[in-house]
Amino acid sequence: MSADQNTQCELLIAMFDDFVDGIFAPLEAWLPRLQQQLRERLTRGPITGAQLTALVEADAHAVLESTDRPLYGAGFCAAATVVAEGNPLAWWQGPERLLLASSTFGPGQAAIDLLRLEWYRVPASTLERHIAGPFVDYLCSNEITLTASIPVMLNGEFLGVLCADVLVASLEEVLMPMLQTIEGASLVNANGRVVVSANQGYETGDRYTGEYVAVRSGRYPFELALPAAAA
């Protein structure tokens, strides 16, 4: 890889890191307030899905309105110790900021295996923030999505995750002008799945194959991949 090419790659990765930082920022700002609210409410035991929705609605809308990132949805997904019955996901999405219908989850929380969902499973196990995707979000938008999530802890106990979604199409709008200046470059996640690509041989979600040279993000499990022949 030439010095100029390496510089371009590093600039693009820095642009991606900055974009993702901006998704996490309003969630980080919301976290202390939610912890305090849960501390006060859970002294009386678990709450219902309806009570959770009322508790977090104003702050979820504030997240969606408080950043210049093109967030598609945001909310809180509670652990079973928080929501005893009803919908554990208080989530608003789309341009109209509509509440996700509780019928998505069937008759009760038992119908959902949250640990099958990367955006919930990874923070629940690592207790670290995480960004999942790309994946088709059949649960909410039916769009190809990245989801940023932060574990909510209280007195050492995991209570759920704060999350925000961005559509991959929105990220593509930001990165593609520079990405197209780097021959054959693709942004790839830790599982080798393509997020955004200027390589005509790859689409979002494809598994990246063959030998390549990578420039890795310093903060997130993503890297910029260039075919070895082009590097």
Short mmCIF file of C-alpha atoms in Angstrom, two decimals, residues 13-210:
data_model
loop_
_atom_site.label_atom_id
_atom_site.label_comp_id
_atom_site.label_asym_id
_atom_site.label_seq_id
_atom_site.Cartn_x
_atom_site.Cartn_y
_atom_site.Cartn_z
CA ILE A 13 -11.54 5.04 9.12
CA ALA A 14 -11.30 8.20 11.23
CA MET A 15 -14.44 9.46 9.50
CA PHE A 16 -16.21 6.19 10.33
CA ASP A 17 -15.06 6.32 13.97
CA ASP A 18 -16.31 9.89 14.29
CA PHE A 19 -19.66 8.92 12.77
CA VAL A 20 -20.11 6.07 15.27
CA ASP A 21 -18.93 8.22 18.19
CA GLY A 22 -21.81 10.55 17.34
CA ILE A 23 -24.31 7.68 17.59
CA PHE A 24 -23.08 6.71 21.05
CA ALA A 25 -22.84 10.27 22.40
CA PRO A 26 -26.56 10.87 23.11
CA LEU A 27 -26.90 7.38 24.57
CA GLU A 28 -24.01 8.06 26.95
CA ALA A 29 -25.67 11.33 27.94
CA TRP A 30 -28.98 9.55 28.61
CA LEU A 31 -27.47 6.71 30.68
CA PRO A 32 -27.13 8.43 34.12
CA ARG A 33 -30.69 9.73 34.01
CA LEU A 34 -32.09 6.30 33.14
CA GLN A 35 -30.07 4.66 35.91
CA GLN A 36 -31.53 7.10 38.42
CA GLN A 37 -35.07 6.52 37.15
CA LEU A 38 -34.68 2.76 37.38
CA ARG A 39 -33.16 3.03 40.85
CA GLU A 40 -36.26 4.88 42.03
CA ARG A 41 -38.86 2.75 40.22
CA LEU A 42 -37.47 -0.70 40.92
CA THR A 43 -37.61 -0.25 44.70
CA ARG A 44 -41.24 -1.34 44.28
CA GLY A 45 -40.39 -4.35 42.12
CA PRO A 46 -40.49 -4.99 38.36
CA ILE A 47 -42.58 -2.78 36.08
CA THR A 48 -44.77 -3.48 33.05
CA GLY A 49 -43.95 -2.82 29.43
CA ALA A 50 -46.44 0.06 29.40
CA GLN A 51 -44.78 1.63 32.42
CA LEU A 52 -41.39 1.27 30.77
CA THR A 53 -42.65 3.05 27.67
CA ALA A 54 -43.95 5.96 29.74
CA LEU A 55 -40.70 6.10 31.69
CA VAL A 56 -38.34 6.43 28.72
CA GLU A 57 -40.40 8.02 25.93
CA ALA A 58 -39.29 11.62 26.44
CA ASP A 59 -35.61 10.72 26.64
CA ALA A 60 -35.77 8.41 23.61
CA HIS A 61 -37.27 11.23 21.55
CA ALA A 62 -34.59 13.57 22.89
CA VAL A 63 -31.90 11.18 21.64
CA LEU A 64 -33.46 11.12 18.18
CA GLU A 65 -33.56 14.92 18.08
CA SER A 66 -30.27 15.75 19.81
CA THR A 67 -27.71 14.58 17.26
CA ASP A 68 -26.77 15.39 13.69
CA ARG A 69 -26.39 11.67 12.99
CA PRO A 70 -29.21 10.22 10.87
CA LEU A 71 -30.64 8.02 13.60
CA TYR A 72 -33.54 5.84 12.46
CA GLY A 73 -34.59 4.60 15.88
CA ALA A 74 -33.71 4.67 19.57
CA GLY A 75 -34.89 3.29 22.88
CA PHE A 76 -34.28 0.93 25.78
CA CYS A 77 -34.58 -2.87 25.88
CA ALA A 78 -35.02 -4.12 29.44
CA ALA A 79 -33.88 -7.33 31.08
CA ALA A 80 -36.46 -9.71 32.58
CA THR A 81 -35.67 -8.38 36.07
CA VAL A 82 -36.97 -4.95 35.00
CA VAL A 83 -40.11 -5.80 32.98
CA ALA A 84 -42.21 -8.57 34.46
CA GLU A 85 -44.91 -8.56 31.77
CA GLY A 86 -45.52 -6.95 28.43
CA ASN A 87 -43.07 -5.51 25.94
CA PRO A 88 -39.48 -5.15 27.23
CA LEU A 89 -38.54 -2.94 24.28
CA ALA A 90 -39.54 0.73 24.42
CA TRP A 91 -38.52 1.83 20.95
CA TRP A 92 -39.33 4.69 18.56
CA GLN A 93 -38.36 4.73 14.90
CA GLY A 94 -38.74 6.29 11.49
CA PRO A 95 -39.30 9.90 10.44
CA GLU A 96 -42.56 9.98 12.42
CA ARG A 97 -40.85 8.63 15.57
CA LEU A 98 -43.50 5.93 15.93
CA LEU A 99 -43.58 3.55 18.88
CA LEU A 100 -42.78 -0.01 17.83
CA ALA A 101 -45.96 -2.07 18.13
CA SER A 102 -45.92 -4.43 21.12
CA SER A 103 -47.56 -7.11 18.95
CA THR A 104 -44.15 -7.62 17.37
CA PHE A 105 -43.26 -9.62 20.44
CA GLY A 106 -46.28 -11.84 20.73
CA PRO A 107 -48.13 -12.45 23.99
CA GLY A 108 -45.28 -11.84 26.41
CA GLN A 109 -41.60 -11.35 27.05
CA ALA A 110 -41.09 -15.12 27.05
CA ALA A 111 -41.79 -15.05 23.31
CA ILE A 112 -38.52 -13.15 22.71
CA ASP A 113 -35.11 -14.73 22.95
CA LEU A 114 -33.15 -11.53 23.43
CA LEU A 115 -29.88 -13.41 23.65
CA ARG A 116 -30.23 -14.32 19.98
CA LEU A 117 -29.93 -10.62 19.10
CA GLU A 118 -26.33 -9.42 18.80
CA TRP A 119 -27.09 -5.86 19.89
CA TYR A 120 -28.45 -7.25 23.19
CA ARG A 121 -26.36 -10.39 23.63
CA VAL A 122 -22.90 -8.84 23.36
CA PRO A 123 -23.37 -5.96 25.85
CA ALA A 124 -25.15 -8.38 28.20
CA SER A 125 -22.15 -10.70 28.22
CA THR A 126 -19.26 -8.24 27.97
CA LEU A 127 -20.84 -5.30 29.84
CA GLU A 128 -19.23 -3.10 27.20
CA ARG A 129 -20.81 -0.94 24.54
CA HIS A 130 -21.13 -2.56 21.13
CA ILE A 131 -22.12 -1.83 17.55
CA ALA A 132 -23.83 -4.66 15.69
CA GLY A 133 -24.40 -5.14 11.98
CA PRO A 134 -24.91 -4.94 9.18
CA PHE A 135 -28.10 -6.98 9.50
CA VAL A 136 -31.63 -6.82 8.16
CA ASP A 137 -33.63 -5.54 11.12
CA TYR A 138 -36.69 -7.77 10.86
CA LEU A 139 -37.63 -6.80 14.41
CA CYS A 140 -38.09 -3.09 13.64
CA SER A 141 -37.35 -1.43 10.30
CA ASN A 142 -36.86 -4.29 7.79
CA GLU A 143 -33.87 -2.24 6.59
CA ILE A 144 -30.16 -3.05 6.62
CA THR A 145 -29.02 -1.56 9.87
CA LEU A 146 -26.24 -0.90 12.34
CA THR A 147 -27.27 -0.82 16.01
CA ALA A 148 -25.20 0.84 18.73
CA SER A 149 -25.94 -0.40 22.24
CA ILE A 150 -24.77 0.41 25.77
CA PRO A 151 -25.32 -1.86 28.80
CA VAL A 152 -27.29 -0.32 31.64
CA MET A 153 -25.89 -1.35 35.01
CA LEU A 154 -27.15 -0.61 38.50
CA ASN A 155 -25.36 -1.81 41.64
CA GLY A 156 -23.49 -4.35 39.55
CA GLU A 157 -26.65 -5.77 37.96
CA PHE A 158 -27.34 -5.76 34.22
CA LEU A 159 -30.73 -4.15 33.53
CA GLY A 160 -30.79 -3.96 29.73
CA VAL A 161 -29.39 -1.92 26.87
CA LEU A 162 -29.79 1.58 25.52
CA CYS A 163 -29.73 1.47 21.71
CA ALA A 164 -29.81 3.57 18.58
CA ASP A 165 -30.11 2.48 14.95
CA VAL A 166 -28.70 3.95 11.77
CA LEU A 167 -29.53 2.61 8.34
CA VAL A 168 -26.51 1.43 6.37
CA ALA A 169 -27.82 3.57 3.51
CA SER A 170 -27.26 6.66 5.69
CA LEU A 171 -23.70 5.60 6.50
CA GLU A 172 -23.09 4.96 2.82
CA GLU A 173 -24.08 8.53 1.99
CA VAL A 174 -21.41 9.79 4.39
CA LEU A 175 -18.56 7.44 3.46
CA MET A 176 -19.03 6.68 -0.22
CA PRO A 177 -17.60 9.92 -1.70
CA MET A 178 -14.22 9.23 -0.05
CA LEU A 179 -14.51 5.45 -0.32
CA GLN A 180 -14.77 5.70 -4.10
CA THR A 181 -11.38 7.40 -4.23
CA ILE A 182 -9.73 4.24 -2.80
CA GLU A 183 -9.61 1.53 -5.43
CA GLY A 184 -11.57 -1.60 -4.43
CA ALA A 185 -12.04 -0.56 -0.80
CA SER A 186 -14.71 -2.06 1.49
CA LEU A 187 -15.66 -1.38 5.09
CA VAL A 188 -15.90 -4.79 6.79
CA ASN A 189 -17.06 -5.87 10.25
CA ALA A 190 -15.33 -8.29 12.63
CA ASN A 191 -17.18 -11.24 11.10
CA GLY A 192 -15.91 -10.43 7.62
CA ARG A 193 -19.23 -9.01 6.42
CA VAL A 194 -19.20 -6.03 4.08
CA VAL A 195 -20.86 -2.89 5.43
CA VAL A 196 -20.20 -0.43 2.60
CA SER A 197 -18.12 -1.07 -0.51
CA ALA A 198 -16.70 0.71 -3.53
CA ASN A 199 -15.79 -2.70 -4.97
CA GLN A 200 -18.38 -3.76 -7.55
CA GLY A 201 -17.84 -7.37 -6.54
CA TYR A 202 -19.37 -6.84 -3.09
CA GLU A 203 -22.67 -5.71 -1.67
CA THR A 204 -23.66 -4.99 1.91
CA GLY A 205 -23.84 -8.23 3.88
CA ASP A 206 -21.56 -10.22 1.57
CA ARG A 207 -18.71 -12.13 3.17
CA TYR A 208 -15.39 -10.61 2.14
CA THR A 209 -13.13 -13.26 0.62
CA GLY A 210 -9.60 -13.47 -0.73
#
